[in-house]
Amino acid sequence: MGEVLGIDIGGSGIKGAVVDTESAALVSERMRVDTPQPSTPEAVAGAVKQLVEMLGYSGAVGCTFPAIVKRGVMHSAANVDKSWIGTDGQTLFQETVGMPFVVLNDADAAGVAEMTFGAGKGRNGLVILLTFGTGIGSAVFLDGKLVPNTEFGHLHLKGKEAEARAAARIKDEKDLTWSQWAKRVNEFLMHLEFIFSPDLFIFGGGVSKRHEKFFPFFTLNTEVVPAQFFNDSGIIGAAMAAAGR
Ligand code: BGC
């Protein structure tokens, strides 16, 4: 399978594009619809259908979701409506859209794209990709193999979940300067560094585009690189999952 639609569902937006899964290139326009509020399963499935129609696509679809996803079923719902917990999202999307879906965690999808084509290509050892957006997502790779559904954004730091202190959303909500936010992110990275001794951190999410603004404040010893596909990693990884790569 060459060209497959990848969809990335986030807390605020649902983005999609058709991806050449052999090269990671986006071969259609990248389109976005707002994540419905409240983000109930039915409302989100309707928005996904709308996006598929906007792109004029038919075929297999790969789709990320910002939660623990096991065999298509969501097992958490930090930044989406709680009624997702226990919902078989894969079957719901398939039935609503009328096309075959593969659903996986958003950070895992981003990680697979970055390890195959991007910032982690050819990197062995322990690689941790983190995405900073509405929440903090994580993907862990040992010698290129994914350990799925890690949830490092929910580790507690200074009495709060890491994502409640250091997600990109918090920077905006609290109007933090780059250095103030970087200090919070640095604490989180140093904590992960101490616990896992990784060989590489890949920094993802839309904010990774502005990495020159905050990377200089990091004081950890582990190498940190921005995601090569920035915020498109999830779309690419989703398409790869549906293509069976
Ligand atoms: C969720 C993760 C997700 C991350 C990024 C967290 O709140 O628990 O599953 O990967 O946000 O969207």
Short mmCIF file of C-alpha atoms and ligand atoms in Angstrom, two decimals:
data_model
loop_
_atom_site.label_atom_id
_atom_site.label_comp_id
_atom_site.label_asym_id
_atom_site.label_seq_id
_atom_site.Cartn_x
_atom_site.Cartn_y
_atom_site.Cartn_z
CA MET A 1 0.00 0.00 0.00
CA GLY A 2 1.55 3.29 -1.03
CA GLU A 3 -0.66 6.32 -0.45
CA VAL A 4 -2.75 6.15 2.71
CA LEU A 5 -4.75 8.71 4.68
CA GLY A 6 -3.30 9.53 8.10
CA ILE A 7 -5.42 11.35 10.68
CA ASP A 8 -4.13 12.82 13.94
CA ILE A 9 -6.77 13.49 16.59
CA GLY A 10 -5.71 16.01 19.21
CA GLY A 11 -7.37 17.80 22.09
CA SER A 12 -8.04 20.90 19.97
CA GLY A 13 -7.77 19.88 16.31
CA ILE A 14 -8.14 16.87 14.01
CA LYS A 15 -5.61 16.97 11.16
CA GLY A 16 -5.26 14.74 8.14
CA ALA A 17 -3.39 14.25 4.87
CA VAL A 18 -2.74 11.47 2.40
CA VAL A 19 0.80 10.19 2.92
CA ASP A 20 3.18 8.34 0.63
CA THR A 21 4.15 5.69 3.18
CA GLU A 22 7.31 4.76 1.28
CA SER A 23 8.78 8.25 1.61
CA ALA A 24 6.73 9.99 4.38
CA ALA A 25 5.80 12.79 1.96
CA LEU A 26 2.34 14.36 2.28
CA VAL A 27 0.75 13.93 -1.14
CA SER A 28 -2.51 15.80 -0.50
CA GLU A 29 -3.34 19.07 1.13
CA ARG A 30 -3.14 18.92 4.95
CA MET A 31 -6.60 19.65 6.33
CA ARG A 32 -7.90 20.37 9.80
CA VAL A 33 -11.21 20.49 11.60
CA ASP A 34 -11.72 21.58 15.20
CA THR A 35 -12.09 18.80 17.75
CA PRO A 36 -15.78 19.03 18.75
CA GLN A 37 -16.50 20.17 22.31
CA PRO A 38 -17.62 18.14 24.15
CA SER A 39 -15.41 15.62 22.39
CA THR A 40 -17.76 12.64 22.74
CA PRO A 41 -17.14 9.53 20.63
CA GLU A 42 -20.07 10.27 18.30
CA ALA A 43 -19.08 13.92 17.80
CA VAL A 44 -15.43 13.07 17.11
CA ALA A 45 -16.38 10.26 14.72
CA GLY A 46 -18.58 12.75 12.85
CA ALA A 47 -15.67 15.21 12.58
CA VAL A 48 -13.38 12.43 11.32
CA LYS A 49 -15.96 11.57 8.65
CA GLN A 50 -16.13 15.24 7.64
CA LEU A 51 -12.33 15.38 7.30
CA VAL A 52 -12.25 12.22 5.16
CA GLU A 53 -14.91 13.75 2.91
CA MET A 54 -13.07 17.08 2.68
CA LEU A 55 -10.02 15.18 1.43
CA GLY A 56 -12.12 13.18 -1.06
CA TYR A 57 -10.40 10.00 0.11
CA SER A 58 -11.46 6.39 0.09
CA GLY A 59 -9.39 3.45 1.29
CA ALA A 60 -7.70 2.33 4.50
CA VAL A 61 -7.25 5.02 7.15
CA GLY A 62 -4.69 5.25 9.94
CA CYS A 63 -5.80 7.36 12.88
CA THR A 64 -4.16 8.48 16.10
CA PHE A 65 -5.93 9.11 19.38
CA PRO A 66 -4.59 10.98 22.43
CA ALA A 67 -5.08 8.09 24.88
CA ILE A 68 -4.05 4.55 25.71
CA VAL A 69 -5.26 2.44 22.76
CA LYS A 70 -5.25 -1.36 22.89
CA ARG A 71 -6.70 -3.28 19.95
CA GLY A 72 -8.74 -0.22 18.97
CA VAL A 73 -10.24 0.32 22.44
CA MET A 74 -9.46 3.49 24.43
CA HIS A 75 -8.37 2.93 28.03
CA SER A 76 -7.89 6.54 29.14
CA ALA A 77 -9.16 10.00 28.22
CA ALA A 78 -7.02 12.76 29.74
CA ASN A 79 -7.82 15.50 27.21
CA VAL A 80 -11.00 14.17 25.57
CA ASP A 81 -14.47 13.38 26.85
CA LYS A 82 -14.38 10.71 29.57
CA SER A 83 -17.01 8.65 27.73
CA TRP A 84 -14.19 7.47 25.45
CA ILE A 85 -12.93 5.12 28.16
CA GLY A 86 -13.92 1.59 27.11
CA THR A 87 -15.09 2.73 23.65
CA ASP A 88 -13.93 0.71 20.66
CA GLY A 89 -12.88 3.73 18.62
CA GLN A 90 -11.57 1.66 15.75
CA THR A 91 -14.98 0.00 15.17
CA LEU A 92 -16.82 3.30 15.73
CA PHE A 93 -14.72 5.12 13.09
CA GLN A 94 -14.99 2.21 10.69
CA GLU A 95 -18.77 2.14 10.98
CA THR A 96 -19.21 5.93 10.84
CA VAL A 97 -16.90 6.48 7.88
CA GLY A 98 -17.45 3.16 6.11
CA MET A 99 -13.74 2.45 5.57
CA PRO A 100 -11.19 0.23 7.36
CA PHE A 101 -9.39 2.01 10.23
CA VAL A 102 -6.30 1.29 12.32
CA VAL A 103 -6.22 3.38 15.52
CA LEU A 104 -3.16 3.91 17.72
CA ASN A 105 -1.83 6.30 20.36
CA ASP A 106 -0.78 9.69 18.93
CA ALA A 107 2.73 9.78 20.40
CA ASP A 108 3.40 6.17 19.39
CA ALA A 109 2.43 7.07 15.82
CA ALA A 110 4.68 10.14 15.85
CA GLY A 111 7.50 8.01 17.20
CA VAL A 112 7.18 5.37 14.50
CA ALA A 113 7.35 8.07 11.81
CA GLU A 114 10.39 9.74 13.38
CA MET A 115 12.24 6.45 13.95
CA THR A 116 11.64 5.30 10.39
CA PHE A 117 12.10 8.49 8.39
CA GLY A 118 13.02 11.33 10.71
CA ALA A 119 15.06 12.36 13.73
CA GLY A 120 15.46 8.81 15.09
CA LYS A 121 16.32 7.08 11.83
CA GLY A 122 19.10 4.54 12.33
CA ARG A 123 19.30 5.27 16.07
CA ASN A 124 19.72 2.25 18.32
CA GLY A 125 19.67 2.05 22.09
CA LEU A 126 16.89 3.69 24.10
CA VAL A 127 15.11 6.55 22.35
CA ILE A 128 12.29 8.52 23.99
CA LEU A 129 10.07 10.71 21.85
CA LEU A 130 7.89 13.23 23.66
CA THR A 131 5.14 15.35 22.13
CA PHE A 132 4.20 18.67 23.71
CA GLY A 133 0.73 19.97 22.90
CA THR A 134 -2.54 19.91 24.84
CA GLY A 135 -0.93 17.12 26.88
CA ILE A 136 2.46 15.39 26.86
CA GLY A 137 2.69 12.15 24.92
CA SER A 138 5.52 9.63 24.99
CA ALA A 139 6.87 6.84 22.80
CA VAL A 140 9.73 4.56 23.83
CA PHE A 141 11.95 2.62 21.41
CA LEU A 142 14.58 0.06 22.28
CA ASP A 143 16.81 -0.66 19.28
CA GLY A 144 14.07 0.70 17.05
CA LYS A 145 11.27 -1.39 18.56
CA LEU A 146 8.31 0.43 20.09
CA VAL A 147 7.11 -0.25 23.64
CA PRO A 148 3.52 0.98 23.10
CA ASN A 149 1.25 3.04 25.34
CA THR A 150 3.74 4.59 27.72
CA GLU A 151 2.21 7.61 29.49
CA PHE A 152 5.14 9.67 30.77
CA GLY A 153 3.07 12.85 30.62
CA HIS A 154 1.21 11.55 33.66
CA LEU A 155 4.30 11.07 35.83
CA HIS A 156 4.10 13.25 38.92
CA LEU A 157 6.59 16.07 39.33
CA LYS A 158 6.46 18.53 42.21
CA GLY A 159 3.01 17.22 43.21
CA LYS A 160 1.44 17.61 39.77
CA GLU A 161 1.19 15.54 36.62
CA ALA A 162 4.04 16.49 34.27
CA GLU A 163 1.63 17.51 31.51
CA ALA A 164 -0.20 19.85 33.89
CA ARG A 165 3.12 21.67 34.47
CA ALA A 166 4.91 21.44 31.16
CA ALA A 167 2.58 20.78 28.19
CA ALA A 168 2.73 23.45 25.49
CA ARG A 169 -0.84 24.38 26.43
CA ILE A 170 0.36 25.42 29.91
CA LYS A 171 2.87 27.82 28.38
CA ASP A 172 0.00 29.59 26.61
CA GLU A 173 -2.50 29.41 29.45
CA LYS A 174 -0.08 30.76 32.03
CA ASP A 175 1.59 33.10 29.58
CA LEU A 176 5.02 31.69 30.49
CA THR A 177 8.14 33.05 28.79
CA TRP A 178 10.25 30.59 26.79
CA SER A 179 12.76 30.37 29.62
CA GLN A 180 10.10 29.83 32.29
CA TRP A 181 8.50 27.07 30.27
CA ALA A 182 11.86 25.55 29.30
CA LYS A 183 12.75 25.28 32.99
CA ARG A 184 9.65 23.18 33.60
CA VAL A 185 10.32 20.99 30.56
CA ASN A 186 13.96 20.63 31.61
CA GLU A 187 12.90 19.33 35.05
CA PHE A 188 10.75 16.73 33.36
CA LEU A 189 13.49 15.68 30.94
CA MET A 190 16.05 15.45 33.76
CA HIS A 191 13.65 13.22 35.71
CA LEU A 192 13.25 10.90 32.71
CA GLU A 193 16.99 11.02 32.10
CA PHE A 194 17.69 9.86 35.65
CA ILE A 195 15.14 7.04 35.54
CA PHE A 196 15.77 5.69 32.03
CA SER A 197 19.28 6.77 30.95
CA PRO A 198 18.08 7.19 27.36
CA ASP A 199 20.47 7.66 24.43
CA LEU A 200 18.29 10.25 22.72
CA PHE A 201 15.23 12.43 23.32
CA ILE A 202 13.16 13.47 20.30
CA PHE A 203 11.13 16.59 21.01
CA GLY A 204 7.82 16.65 19.10
CA GLY A 205 4.56 18.55 18.87
CA GLY A 206 3.81 21.82 17.08
CA VAL A 207 6.04 23.75 19.49
CA SER A 208 9.09 21.78 18.30
CA LYS A 209 9.21 24.14 15.30
CA ARG A 210 10.36 26.86 17.69
CA HIS A 211 13.07 24.72 19.31
CA GLU A 212 15.75 27.45 19.06
CA LYS A 213 13.67 29.44 21.55
CA PHE A 214 13.89 26.89 24.37
CA PHE A 215 16.49 24.17 23.69
CA PRO A 216 19.30 26.52 24.82
CA PHE A 217 17.84 26.48 28.36
CA PHE A 218 18.10 22.69 28.73
CA THR A 219 20.81 21.45 31.09
CA LEU A 220 20.53 17.67 30.73
CA ASN A 221 23.35 15.48 29.42
CA THR A 222 21.27 13.43 26.98
CA GLU A 223 21.12 14.55 23.36
CA VAL A 224 17.80 16.26 22.51
CA VAL A 225 16.75 16.81 18.88
CA PRO A 226 13.55 18.26 17.41
CA ALA A 227 11.15 15.96 15.56
CA GLN A 228 11.98 16.25 11.88
CA PHE A 229 8.33 16.32 10.83
CA PHE A 230 7.31 18.61 13.72
CA ASN A 231 3.53 18.34 14.06
CA ASP A 232 3.07 16.07 11.01
CA SER A 233 4.75 13.03 12.62
CA GLY A 234 1.40 11.75 13.93
CA ILE A 235 -0.27 11.93 10.52
CA ILE A 236 2.67 10.11 8.91
CA GLY A 237 2.86 7.43 11.61
CA ALA A 238 -0.90 6.86 11.44
CA ALA A 239 -0.73 6.32 7.67
CA MET A 240 2.21 3.93 8.15
CA ALA A 241 0.23 1.89 10.69
CA ALA A 242 -2.68 1.49 8.25
CA ALA A 243 -0.26 0.58 5.48
CA GLY A 244 1.05 -2.19 7.74
CA ARG A 245 4.54 -0.71 7.99
C1 BGC B 1 -2.55 11.17 26.94
C2 BGC B 1 -1.63 10.40 26.02
C3 BGC B 1 -1.33 11.22 24.79
C4 BGC B 1 -0.81 12.59 25.17
C5 BGC B 1 -0.57 13.48 23.97
C6 BGC B 1 -1.93 12.51 27.25
O1 BGC B 1 -2.76 13.23 28.09
O2 BGC B 1 -2.78 10.47 28.15
O3 BGC B 1 -2.20 9.15 25.68
O4 BGC B 1 -0.39 10.55 23.99
O5 BGC B 1 -1.70 13.25 26.04
O6 BGC B 1 -1.75 13.73 23.27
#
